[in-house]
């Protein structure tokens, strides 16, 4: 029963997003984000705890509040964007996007080299994966959690696949990613979530210990693939910038543990640097430091 409720809501918002002018939709989204920040004491506290841990008193309460509101705004933009792009042409998806660092991925393609894309819950992360797959005419395979509704999971699967984005699920992700790489597809991994202590590698993140997925590091070392960081941001929720960063080169010495630790810390360093440049874009609702 819930499956069809979710599907009904999806269809409702798909129609709504087509008929409401973009400028009005952005105002509505900000109002919804402001309301969510005010009403959800649990998430507001978590955001403030994270910001206090990361920035201490270098940001004032007004700045932290605005960052918190934008964390909800980015979530709404990501979710509504998924719905709005359903059935959209690939050309239309790229209309309001600009890319920085195009030459980095183009060089790998020209040399016939595969790579692993790393990113985080930053900006409109669903648009990032779709835009990169379209722009570079590649199949990008993300790693994620299967949602509880089978009906909606299938809807999202089809939505992503129309833009050359596929998914493998976290359970059994390593085996599936190996298969994907052997098919010369590009694996994309969100690296900024806390995971179980016994499945993670500890890193320094904003000056504090945090758990970090080792998946990208393991695949990089096993297959000799470089890691290319890419993140998306917006100032107005109309135009978006995809920035592709210099690759993290693969490492393989006789010391596997050290190799993985170095590769994983480098990923954390890039993520922290990106967030510091524009903290409004990150998803501060994560319990990022919960397992340390």
PDB file of C-alpha atoms in Angstrom:
ATOM      1  CA  UNK A   1       0.000   0.000   0.000  1.00  0.00           C
ATOM      2  CA  UNK A   2       2.792   2.400   0.907  1.00  0.00           C
ATOM      3  CA  UNK A   3       4.447   1.696  -2.448  1.00  0.00           C
ATOM      4  CA  UNK A   4       1.507   3.205  -4.281  1.00  0.00           C
ATOM      5  CA  UNK A   5       1.329   6.166  -1.902  1.00  0.00           C
ATOM      6  CA  UNK A   6       4.980   6.928  -2.706  1.00  0.00           C
ATOM      7  CA  UNK A   7       4.305   6.489  -6.418  1.00  0.00           C
ATOM      8  CA  UNK A   8       1.307   8.814  -6.171  1.00  0.00           C
ATOM      9  CA  UNK A   9       3.408  11.479  -4.460  1.00  0.00           C
ATOM     10  CA  UNK A  10       6.117  11.076  -7.083  1.00  0.00           C
ATOM     11  CA  UNK A  11       3.575  11.548  -9.878  1.00  0.00           C
ATOM     12  CA  UNK A  12       1.991  14.525  -8.096  1.00  0.00           C
ATOM     13  CA  UNK A  13       5.309  16.345  -7.749  1.00  0.00           C
ATOM     14  CA  UNK A  14       6.278  15.457 -11.315  1.00  0.00           C
ATOM     15  CA  UNK A  15       3.182  17.309 -12.556  1.00  0.00           C
ATOM     16  CA  UNK A  16       3.584  20.121 -10.026  1.00  0.00           C
ATOM     17  CA  UNK A  17       7.194  20.801 -10.996  1.00  0.00           C
ATOM     18  CA  UNK A  18       6.170  21.140 -14.637  1.00  0.00           C
ATOM     19  CA  UNK A  19       3.479  23.744 -14.052  1.00  0.00           C
ATOM     20  CA  UNK A  20       5.024  25.903 -11.307  1.00  0.00           C
ATOM     21  CA  UNK A  21       7.447  28.560 -12.623  1.00  0.00           C
ATOM     22  CA  UNK A  22      11.046  27.915 -11.564  1.00  0.00           C
ATOM     23  CA  UNK A  23      11.366  31.232  -9.748  1.00  0.00           C
ATOM     24  CA  UNK A  24       8.313  30.438  -7.610  1.00  0.00           C
ATOM     25  CA  UNK A  25       9.523  26.881  -7.007  1.00  0.00           C
ATOM     26  CA  UNK A  26      12.832  28.162  -5.669  1.00  0.00           C
ATOM     27  CA  UNK A  27      11.029  30.450  -3.238  1.00  0.00           C
ATOM     28  CA  UNK A  28       8.827  27.569  -2.124  1.00  0.00           C
ATOM     29  CA  UNK A  29      11.882  25.360  -1.644  1.00  0.00           C
ATOM     30  CA  UNK A  30      13.575  27.945   0.539  1.00  0.00           C
ATOM     31  CA  UNK A  31      10.404  28.273   2.602  1.00  0.00           C
ATOM     32  CA  UNK A  32      10.228  24.508   3.000  1.00  0.00           C
ATOM     33  CA  UNK A  33      13.919  24.350   3.931  1.00  0.00           C
ATOM     34  CA  UNK A  34      13.501  27.139   6.502  1.00  0.00           C
ATOM     35  CA  UNK A  35      10.474  25.378   7.971  1.00  0.00           C
ATOM     36  CA  UNK A  36      12.242  22.013   8.122  1.00  0.00           C
ATOM     37  CA  UNK A  37      15.187  23.608   9.910  1.00  0.00           C
ATOM     38  CA  UNK A  38      12.900  25.294  12.428  1.00  0.00           C
ATOM     39  CA  UNK A  39      10.602  22.323  13.039  1.00  0.00           C
ATOM     40  CA  UNK A  40      13.087  19.456  13.144  1.00  0.00           C
ATOM     41  CA  UNK A  41      14.834  19.956  16.463  1.00  0.00           C
ATOM     42  CA  UNK A  42      16.678  16.654  16.047  1.00  0.00           C
ATOM     43  CA  UNK A  43      18.252  17.585  12.724  1.00  0.00           C
ATOM     44  CA  UNK A  44      18.857  21.186  13.741  1.00  0.00           C
ATOM     45  CA  UNK A  45      20.812  19.998  16.774  1.00  0.00           C
ATOM     46  CA  UNK A  46      22.803  17.531  14.679  1.00  0.00           C
ATOM     47  CA  UNK A  47      23.670  20.259  12.170  1.00  0.00           C
ATOM     48  CA  UNK A  48      24.758  22.615  14.949  1.00  0.00           C
ATOM     49  CA  UNK A  49      26.782  19.890  16.675  1.00  0.00           C
ATOM     50  CA  UNK A  50      28.575  19.114  13.413  1.00  0.00           C
ATOM     51  CA  UNK A  51      29.241  22.774  12.637  1.00  0.00           C
ATOM     52  CA  UNK A  52      30.516  23.412  16.145  1.00  0.00           C
ATOM     53  CA  UNK A  53      32.823  20.423  15.877  1.00  0.00           C
ATOM     54  CA  UNK A  54      34.105  21.455  12.438  1.00  0.00           C
ATOM     55  CA  UNK A  55      34.323  25.229  12.858  1.00  0.00           C
ATOM     56  CA  UNK A  56      34.161  25.971  16.577  1.00  0.00           C
ATOM     57  CA  UNK A  57      33.499  29.667  17.088  1.00  0.00           C
ATOM     58  CA  UNK A  58      34.968  30.757  13.746  1.00  0.00           C
ATOM     59  CA  UNK A  59      31.404  30.984  12.401  1.00  0.00           C
ATOM     60  CA  UNK A  60      28.722  32.968  14.196  1.00  0.00           C
ATOM     61  CA  UNK A  61      25.237  31.628  14.959  1.00  0.00           C
ATOM     62  CA  UNK A  62      23.672  33.458  12.001  1.00  0.00           C
ATOM     63  CA  UNK A  63      26.159  31.904   9.585  1.00  0.00           C
ATOM     64  CA  UNK A  64      25.598  28.447  11.054  1.00  0.00           C
ATOM     65  CA  UNK A  65      21.825  28.849  10.780  1.00  0.00           C
ATOM     66  CA  UNK A  66      22.088  29.817   7.103  1.00  0.00           C
ATOM     67  CA  UNK A  67      24.308  26.801   6.426  1.00  0.00           C
ATOM     68  CA  UNK A  68      21.731  24.601   8.178  1.00  0.00           C
ATOM     69  CA  UNK A  69      18.864  25.942   6.085  1.00  0.00           C
ATOM     70  CA  UNK A  70      20.854  25.366   2.906  1.00  0.00           C
ATOM     71  CA  UNK A  71      21.539  21.776   3.939  1.00  0.00           C
ATOM     72  CA  UNK A  72      17.784  21.209   3.706  1.00  0.00           C
ATOM     73  CA  UNK A  73      17.602  23.318   0.534  1.00  0.00           C
ATOM     74  CA  UNK A  74      20.182  21.111  -1.187  1.00  0.00           C
ATOM     75  CA  UNK A  75      18.298  17.993  -0.167  1.00  0.00           C
ATOM     76  CA  UNK A  76      15.068  19.381  -1.650  1.00  0.00           C
ATOM     77  CA  UNK A  77      16.886  20.481  -4.796  1.00  0.00           C
ATOM     78  CA  UNK A  78      18.351  16.991  -5.192  1.00  0.00           C
ATOM     79  CA  UNK A  79      15.048  15.164  -4.635  1.00  0.00           C
ATOM     80  CA  UNK A  80      12.930  17.518  -6.755  1.00  0.00           C
ATOM     81  CA  UNK A  81      15.608  17.456  -9.447  1.00  0.00           C
ATOM     82  CA  UNK A  82      15.311  13.670  -9.735  1.00  0.00           C
ATOM     83  CA  UNK A  83      11.571  14.017 -10.300  1.00  0.00           C
ATOM     84  CA  UNK A  84      11.857  16.978 -12.667  1.00  0.00           C
ATOM     85  CA  UNK A  85      14.431  15.302 -14.919  1.00  0.00           C
ATOM     86  CA  UNK A  86      12.294  12.189 -15.398  1.00  0.00           C
ATOM     87  CA  UNK A  87      11.845  11.990 -19.179  1.00  0.00           C
ATOM     88  CA  UNK A  88      14.013  15.049 -19.840  1.00  0.00           C
ATOM     89  CA  UNK A  89      16.407  15.007 -22.796  1.00  0.00           C
ATOM     90  CA  UNK A  90      20.116  14.699 -22.102  1.00  0.00           C
ATOM     91  CA  UNK A  91      20.709  18.032 -23.836  1.00  0.00           C
ATOM     92  CA  UNK A  92      18.234  19.730 -21.508  1.00  0.00           C
ATOM     93  CA  UNK A  93      19.962  18.296 -18.431  1.00  0.00           C
ATOM     94  CA  UNK A  94      23.207  20.018 -19.432  1.00  0.00           C
ATOM     95  CA  UNK A  95      21.625  23.368 -20.304  1.00  0.00           C
ATOM     96  CA  UNK A  96      22.379  25.211 -17.063  1.00  0.00           C
ATOM     97  CA  UNK A  97      25.625  23.441 -16.253  1.00  0.00           C
ATOM     98  CA  UNK A  98      29.206  24.514 -16.677  1.00  0.00           C
ATOM     99  CA  UNK A  99      32.228  22.291 -16.172  1.00  0.00           C
ATOM    100  CA  UNK A 100      35.651  23.085 -14.765  1.00  0.00           C
ATOM    101  CA  UNK A 101      38.490  20.629 -15.272  1.00  0.00           C
ATOM    102  CA  UNK A 102      36.961  18.892 -18.299  1.00  0.00           C
ATOM    103  CA  UNK A 103      40.421  18.161 -19.627  1.00  0.00           C
ATOM    104  CA  UNK A 104      41.197  15.878 -16.679  1.00  0.00           C
ATOM    105  CA  UNK A 105      38.602  13.246 -17.584  1.00  0.00           C
ATOM    106  CA  UNK A 106      39.085  13.836 -21.325  1.00  0.00           C
ATOM    107  CA  UNK A 107      42.775  12.951 -20.949  1.00  0.00           C
ATOM    108  CA  UNK A 108      41.920   9.613 -19.320  1.00  0.00           C
ATOM    109  CA  UNK A 109      39.432   8.854 -22.082  1.00  0.00           C
ATOM    110  CA  UNK A 110      41.896   9.773 -24.824  1.00  0.00           C
ATOM    111  CA  UNK A 111      44.479   7.452 -23.282  1.00  0.00           C
ATOM    112  CA  UNK A 112      41.923   4.660 -22.875  1.00  0.00           C
ATOM    113  CA  UNK A 113      42.287   4.646 -19.090  1.00  0.00           C
ATOM    114  CA  UNK A 114      39.479   3.910 -16.682  1.00  0.00           C
ATOM    115  CA  UNK A 115      39.193   5.717 -13.334  1.00  0.00           C
ATOM    116  CA  UNK A 116      37.044   5.840 -10.202  1.00  0.00           C
ATOM    117  CA  UNK A 117      34.916   8.913  -9.566  1.00  0.00           C
ATOM    118  CA  UNK A 118      34.684  10.067  -5.952  1.00  0.00           C
ATOM    119  CA  UNK A 119      32.279  12.667  -4.601  1.00  0.00           C
ATOM    120  CA  UNK A 120      30.043  13.365  -1.616  1.00  0.00           C
ATOM    121  CA  UNK A 121      26.621  14.570  -0.550  1.00  0.00           C
ATOM    122  CA  UNK A 122      27.467  18.052  -1.744  1.00  0.00           C
ATOM    123  CA  UNK A 123      25.200  20.279  -3.800  1.00  0.00           C
ATOM    124  CA  UNK A 124      22.840  18.365  -6.080  1.00  0.00           C
ATOM    125  CA  UNK A 125      24.772  15.087  -6.043  1.00  0.00           C
ATOM    126  CA  UNK A 126      22.255  13.227  -8.230  1.00  0.00           C
ATOM    127  CA  UNK A 127      22.648  15.869 -10.945  1.00  0.00           C
ATOM    128  CA  UNK A 128      26.418  15.479 -10.681  1.00  0.00           C
ATOM    129  CA  UNK A 129      26.375  11.784 -11.582  1.00  0.00           C
ATOM    130  CA  UNK A 130      23.930  12.268 -14.435  1.00  0.00           C
ATOM    131  CA  UNK A 131      25.728  15.274 -15.885  1.00  0.00           C
ATOM    132  CA  UNK A 132      29.117  13.549 -15.891  1.00  0.00           C
ATOM    133  CA  UNK A 133      27.699  10.408 -17.498  1.00  0.00           C
ATOM    134  CA  UNK A 134      26.053  12.511 -20.206  1.00  0.00           C
ATOM    135  CA  UNK A 135      28.899  14.968 -20.771  1.00  0.00           C
ATOM    136  CA  UNK A 136      31.572  12.311 -21.170  1.00  0.00           C
ATOM    137  CA  UNK A 137      29.320   9.694 -22.799  1.00  0.00           C
ATOM    138  CA  UNK A 138      30.166   7.031 -20.247  1.00  0.00           C
ATOM    139  CA  UNK A 139      28.270   4.604 -18.034  1.00  0.00           C
ATOM    140  CA  UNK A 140      28.619   5.628 -14.412  1.00  0.00           C
ATOM    141  CA  UNK A 141      27.745   3.058 -11.771  1.00  0.00           C
ATOM    142  CA  UNK A 142      26.996   4.449  -8.330  1.00  0.00           C
ATOM    143  CA  UNK A 143      27.070   2.601  -5.028  1.00  0.00           C
ATOM    144  CA  UNK A 144      24.035   3.163  -2.829  1.00  0.00           C
ATOM    145  CA  UNK A 145      21.439   1.729  -0.506  1.00  0.00           C
ATOM    146  CA  UNK A 146      18.357   0.044  -1.917  1.00  0.00           C
ATOM    147  CA  UNK A 147      15.331   2.016  -0.784  1.00  0.00           C
ATOM    148  CA  UNK A 148      12.592   0.267   1.167  1.00  0.00           C
ATOM    149  CA  UNK A 149       9.924   0.614  -1.528  1.00  0.00           C
ATOM    150  CA  UNK A 150      10.479  -1.833  -4.404  1.00  0.00           C
ATOM    151  CA  UNK A 151       8.163   0.197  -6.641  1.00  0.00           C
ATOM    152  CA  UNK A 152      10.052   3.456  -6.040  1.00  0.00           C
ATOM    153  CA  UNK A 153      13.416   1.716  -6.304  1.00  0.00           C
ATOM    154  CA  UNK A 154      12.426   0.603  -9.802  1.00  0.00           C
ATOM    155  CA  UNK A 155      11.217   4.123 -10.685  1.00  0.00           C
ATOM    156  CA  UNK A 156      14.528   5.632  -9.565  1.00  0.00           C
ATOM    157  CA  UNK A 157      16.467   2.907 -11.387  1.00  0.00           C
ATOM    158  CA  UNK A 158      14.762   3.783 -14.681  1.00  0.00           C
ATOM    159  CA  UNK A 159      15.125   7.495 -13.972  1.00  0.00           C
ATOM    160  CA  UNK A 160      18.880   7.170 -13.579  1.00  0.00           C
ATOM    161  CA  UNK A 161      19.405   4.730 -16.423  1.00  0.00           C
ATOM    162  CA  UNK A 162      17.940   7.155 -18.964  1.00  0.00           C
ATOM    163  CA  UNK A 163      21.060   9.254 -18.290  1.00  0.00           C
ATOM    164  CA  UNK A 164      23.579   6.359 -18.351  1.00  0.00           C
ATOM    165  CA  UNK A 165      23.701   6.004 -14.564  1.00  0.00           C
ATOM    166  CA  UNK A 166      23.366   2.551 -13.017  1.00  0.00           C
ATOM    167  CA  UNK A 167      23.443   1.431  -9.388  1.00  0.00           C
ATOM    168  CA  UNK A 168      24.869  -1.371  -7.313  1.00  0.00           C
ATOM    169  CA  UNK A 169      23.830  -1.793  -3.708  1.00  0.00           C
ATOM    170  CA  UNK A 170      26.049  -1.463  -0.656  1.00  0.00           C
ATOM    171  CA  UNK A 171      25.512  -5.077   0.341  1.00  0.00           C
ATOM    172  CA  UNK A 172      27.949  -6.955  -1.869  1.00  0.00           C
ATOM    173  CA  UNK A 173      29.288  -3.691  -3.304  1.00  0.00           C
ATOM    174  CA  UNK A 174      32.922  -4.816  -3.624  1.00  0.00           C
ATOM    175  CA  UNK A 175      32.061  -7.868  -5.725  1.00  0.00           C
ATOM    176  CA  UNK A 176      29.672  -5.852  -7.902  1.00  0.00           C
ATOM    177  CA  UNK A 177      32.184  -3.034  -8.380  1.00  0.00           C
ATOM    178  CA  UNK A 178      34.840  -5.500  -9.512  1.00  0.00           C
ATOM    179  CA  UNK A 179      32.401  -6.804 -12.110  1.00  0.00           C
ATOM    180  CA  UNK A 180      31.598  -3.247 -13.218  1.00  0.00           C
ATOM    181  CA  UNK A 181      35.256  -2.319 -13.622  1.00  0.00           C
ATOM    182  CA  UNK A 182      35.880  -5.473 -15.664  1.00  0.00           C
ATOM    183  CA  UNK A 183      33.118  -4.199 -17.987  1.00  0.00           C
ATOM    184  CA  UNK A 184      35.050  -0.916 -18.428  1.00  0.00           C
ATOM    185  CA  UNK A 185      32.357   1.111 -16.714  1.00  0.00           C
ATOM    186  CA  UNK A 186      33.171   3.927 -14.281  1.00  0.00           C
ATOM    187  CA  UNK A 187      32.432   3.371 -10.593  1.00  0.00           C
ATOM    188  CA  UNK A 188      31.205   6.409  -8.662  1.00  0.00           C
ATOM    189  CA  UNK A 189      31.433   6.435  -4.866  1.00  0.00           C
ATOM    190  CA  UNK A 190      30.063   8.839  -2.252  1.00  0.00           C
ATOM    191  CA  UNK A 191      32.808   8.939   0.346  1.00  0.00           C
ATOM    192  CA  UNK A 192      31.467  11.220   3.077  1.00  0.00           C
ATOM    193  CA  UNK A 193      29.260   9.010   5.241  1.00  0.00           C
ATOM    194  CA  UNK A 194      30.195   7.450   8.560  1.00  0.00           C
ATOM    195  CA  UNK A 195      30.246   3.650   8.431  1.00  0.00           C
ATOM    196  CA  UNK A 196      30.755   0.854  10.924  1.00  0.00           C
ATOM    197  CA  UNK A 197      34.075   0.887  12.682  1.00  0.00           C
ATOM    198  CA  UNK A 198      34.939  -2.670  11.622  1.00  0.00           C
ATOM    199  CA  UNK A 199      34.304  -1.822   7.947  1.00  0.00           C
ATOM    200  CA  UNK A 200      36.125   1.492   7.811  1.00  0.00           C
ATOM    201  CA  UNK A 201      39.450   3.258   7.858  1.00  0.00           C
ATOM    202  CA  UNK A 202      39.958   6.111  10.325  1.00  0.00           C
ATOM    203  CA  UNK A 203      40.790   9.509   8.835  1.00  0.00           C
ATOM    204  CA  UNK A 204      41.257  13.058  10.040  1.00  0.00           C
ATOM    205  CA  UNK A 205      38.297  15.200   8.963  1.00  0.00           C
ATOM    206  CA  UNK A 206      38.093  18.822  10.105  1.00  0.00           C
ATOM    207  CA  UNK A 207      40.688  18.024  12.750  1.00  0.00           C
ATOM    208  CA  UNK A 208      38.767  15.099  14.253  1.00  0.00           C
ATOM    209  CA  UNK A 209      38.795  11.350  13.767  1.00  0.00           C
ATOM    210  CA  UNK A 210      36.080   9.993  11.479  1.00  0.00           C
ATOM    211  CA  UNK A 211      35.351   6.653   9.845  1.00  0.00           C
ATOM    212  CA  UNK A 212      35.666   6.509   6.062  1.00  0.00           C
ATOM    213  CA  UNK A 213      34.718   3.913   3.491  1.00  0.00           C
ATOM    214  CA  UNK A 214      37.784   2.066   2.141  1.00  0.00           C
ATOM    215  CA  UNK A 215      35.956   0.918  -1.017  1.00  0.00           C
ATOM    216  CA  UNK A 216      37.463   3.427  -3.444  1.00  0.00           C
ATOM    217  CA  UNK A 217      40.939   2.836  -2.023  1.00  0.00           C
ATOM    218  CA  UNK A 218      40.619  -0.949  -2.277  1.00  0.00           C
ATOM    219  CA  UNK A 219      39.459  -0.766  -5.897  1.00  0.00           C
ATOM    220  CA  UNK A 220      42.116   1.798  -6.795  1.00  0.00           C
ATOM    221  CA  UNK A 221      44.903  -0.347  -5.405  1.00  0.00           C
ATOM    222  CA  UNK A 222      43.569  -3.618  -6.815  1.00  0.00           C
ATOM    223  CA  UNK A 223      43.065  -2.370 -10.383  1.00  0.00           C
ATOM    224  CA  UNK A 224      45.655   0.440 -10.561  1.00  0.00           C
ATOM    225  CA  UNK A 225      42.956   3.046 -11.109  1.00  0.00           C
ATOM    226  CA  UNK A 226      43.319   6.695 -10.182  1.00  0.00           C
ATOM    227  CA  UNK A 227      40.605   8.459  -8.190  1.00  0.00           C
ATOM    228  CA  UNK A 228      39.073  11.567  -9.743  1.00  0.00           C
ATOM    229  CA  UNK A 229      37.214  13.851  -7.322  1.00  0.00           C
ATOM    230  CA  UNK A 230      34.242  15.801  -8.714  1.00  0.00           C
ATOM    231  CA  UNK A 231      31.692  17.988  -6.958  1.00  0.00           C
ATOM    232  CA  UNK A 232      28.749  20.141  -7.980  1.00  0.00           C
ATOM    233  CA  UNK A 233      27.686  23.473  -6.515  1.00  0.00           C
ATOM    234  CA  UNK A 234      25.232  26.291  -7.106  1.00  0.00           C
ATOM    235  CA  UNK A 235      24.724  29.793  -5.804  1.00  0.00           C
ATOM    236  CA  UNK A 236      21.194  30.358  -7.114  1.00  0.00           C
ATOM    237  CA  UNK A 237      19.678  26.885  -7.753  1.00  0.00           C
ATOM    238  CA  UNK A 238      19.381  27.814 -11.420  1.00  0.00           C
ATOM    239  CA  UNK A 239      22.899  27.307 -12.749  1.00  0.00           C
ATOM    240  CA  UNK A 240      25.341  24.670 -11.526  1.00  0.00           C
ATOM    241  CA  UNK A 241      29.089  24.203 -11.699  1.00  0.00           C
ATOM    242  CA  UNK A 242      30.702  20.771 -11.878  1.00  0.00           C
ATOM    243  CA  UNK A 243      34.312  21.020 -10.754  1.00  0.00           C
ATOM    244  CA  UNK A 244      36.654  18.134 -11.536  1.00  0.00           C
ATOM    245  CA  UNK A 245      39.796  18.017  -9.413  1.00  0.00           C
ATOM    246  CA  UNK A 246      43.267  16.678 -10.033  1.00  0.00           C
ATOM    247  CA  UNK A 247      43.344  12.888  -9.664  1.00  0.00           C
ATOM    248  CA  UNK A 248      44.529  11.017  -6.617  1.00  0.00           C
ATOM    249  CA  UNK A 249      47.064   8.625  -8.109  1.00  0.00           C
ATOM    250  CA  UNK A 250      46.798   4.956  -7.274  1.00  0.00           C
ATOM    251  CA  UNK A 251      49.327   3.435  -4.889  1.00  0.00           C
ATOM    252  CA  UNK A 252      50.527  -0.147  -4.628  1.00  0.00           C
ATOM    253  CA  UNK A 253      53.506  -1.044  -2.466  1.00  0.00           C
ATOM    254  CA  UNK A 254      54.238  -4.081  -0.308  1.00  0.00           C
ATOM    255  CA  UNK A 255      52.409  -2.407   2.565  1.00  0.00           C
ATOM    256  CA  UNK A 256      48.717  -2.744   1.757  1.00  0.00           C
ATOM    257  CA  UNK A 257      47.503  -1.273   5.046  1.00  0.00           C
ATOM    258  CA  UNK A 258      49.573   1.873   4.610  1.00  0.00           C
ATOM    259  CA  UNK A 259      48.578   2.234   0.958  1.00  0.00           C
ATOM    260  CA  UNK A 260      44.884   2.128   1.846  1.00  0.00           C
ATOM    261  CA  UNK A 261      45.353   4.541   4.749  1.00  0.00           C
ATOM    262  CA  UNK A 262      47.119   7.092   2.519  1.00  0.00           C
ATOM    263  CA  UNK A 263      44.585   6.834  -0.306  1.00  0.00           C
ATOM    264  CA  UNK A 264      41.665   7.149   2.093  1.00  0.00           C
ATOM    265  CA  UNK A 265      43.092  10.158   3.928  1.00  0.00           C
ATOM    266  CA  UNK A 266      43.686  11.919   0.602  1.00  0.00           C
ATOM    267  CA  UNK A 267      40.002  11.464  -0.245  1.00  0.00           C
ATOM    268  CA  UNK A 268      39.019  12.937   3.102  1.00  0.00           C
ATOM    269  CA  UNK A 269      41.359  15.884   2.559  1.00  0.00           C
ATOM    270  CA  UNK A 270      39.763  16.715  -0.795  1.00  0.00           C
ATOM    271  CA  UNK A 271      36.258  16.493   0.669  1.00  0.00           C
ATOM    272  CA  UNK A 272      37.188  18.782   3.546  1.00  0.00           C
ATOM    273  CA  UNK A 273      38.785  21.318   1.209  1.00  0.00           C
ATOM    274  CA  UNK A 274      35.676  21.378  -0.996  1.00  0.00           C
ATOM    275  CA  UNK A 275      33.377  21.870   2.002  1.00  0.00           C
ATOM    276  CA  UNK A 276      35.514  24.661   3.431  1.00  0.00           C
ATOM    277  CA  UNK A 277      35.236  26.549   0.136  1.00  0.00           C
ATOM    278  CA  UNK A 278      31.451  26.567   0.407  1.00  0.00           C
ATOM    279  CA  UNK A 279      30.006  24.921   3.526  1.00  0.00           C
ATOM    280  CA  UNK A 280      26.421  25.753   2.477  1.00  0.00           C
ATOM    281  CA  UNK A 281      26.592  22.998  -0.110  1.00  0.00           C
ATOM    282  CA  UNK A 282      27.285  20.027   2.187  1.00  0.00           C
ATOM    283  CA  UNK A 283      24.723  17.732   3.812  1.00  0.00           C
ATOM    284  CA  UNK A 284      25.385  18.605   7.459  1.00  0.00           C
ATOM    285  CA  UNK A 285      22.618  16.288   8.727  1.00  0.00           C
ATOM    286  CA  UNK A 286      24.999  13.310   8.547  1.00  0.00           C
ATOM    287  CA  UNK A 287      26.269  11.931  11.852  1.00  0.00           C
ATOM    288  CA  UNK A 288      29.711  12.118  10.293  1.00  0.00           C
ATOM    289  CA  UNK A 289      31.744  11.631  13.465  1.00  0.00           C
ATOM    290  CA  UNK A 290      29.451   9.153  15.230  1.00  0.00           C
ATOM    291  CA  UNK A 291      31.698   6.063  15.222  1.00  0.00           C
ATOM    292  CA  UNK A 292      34.878   7.601  16.630  1.00  0.00           C
TER     293      UNK A 292
END
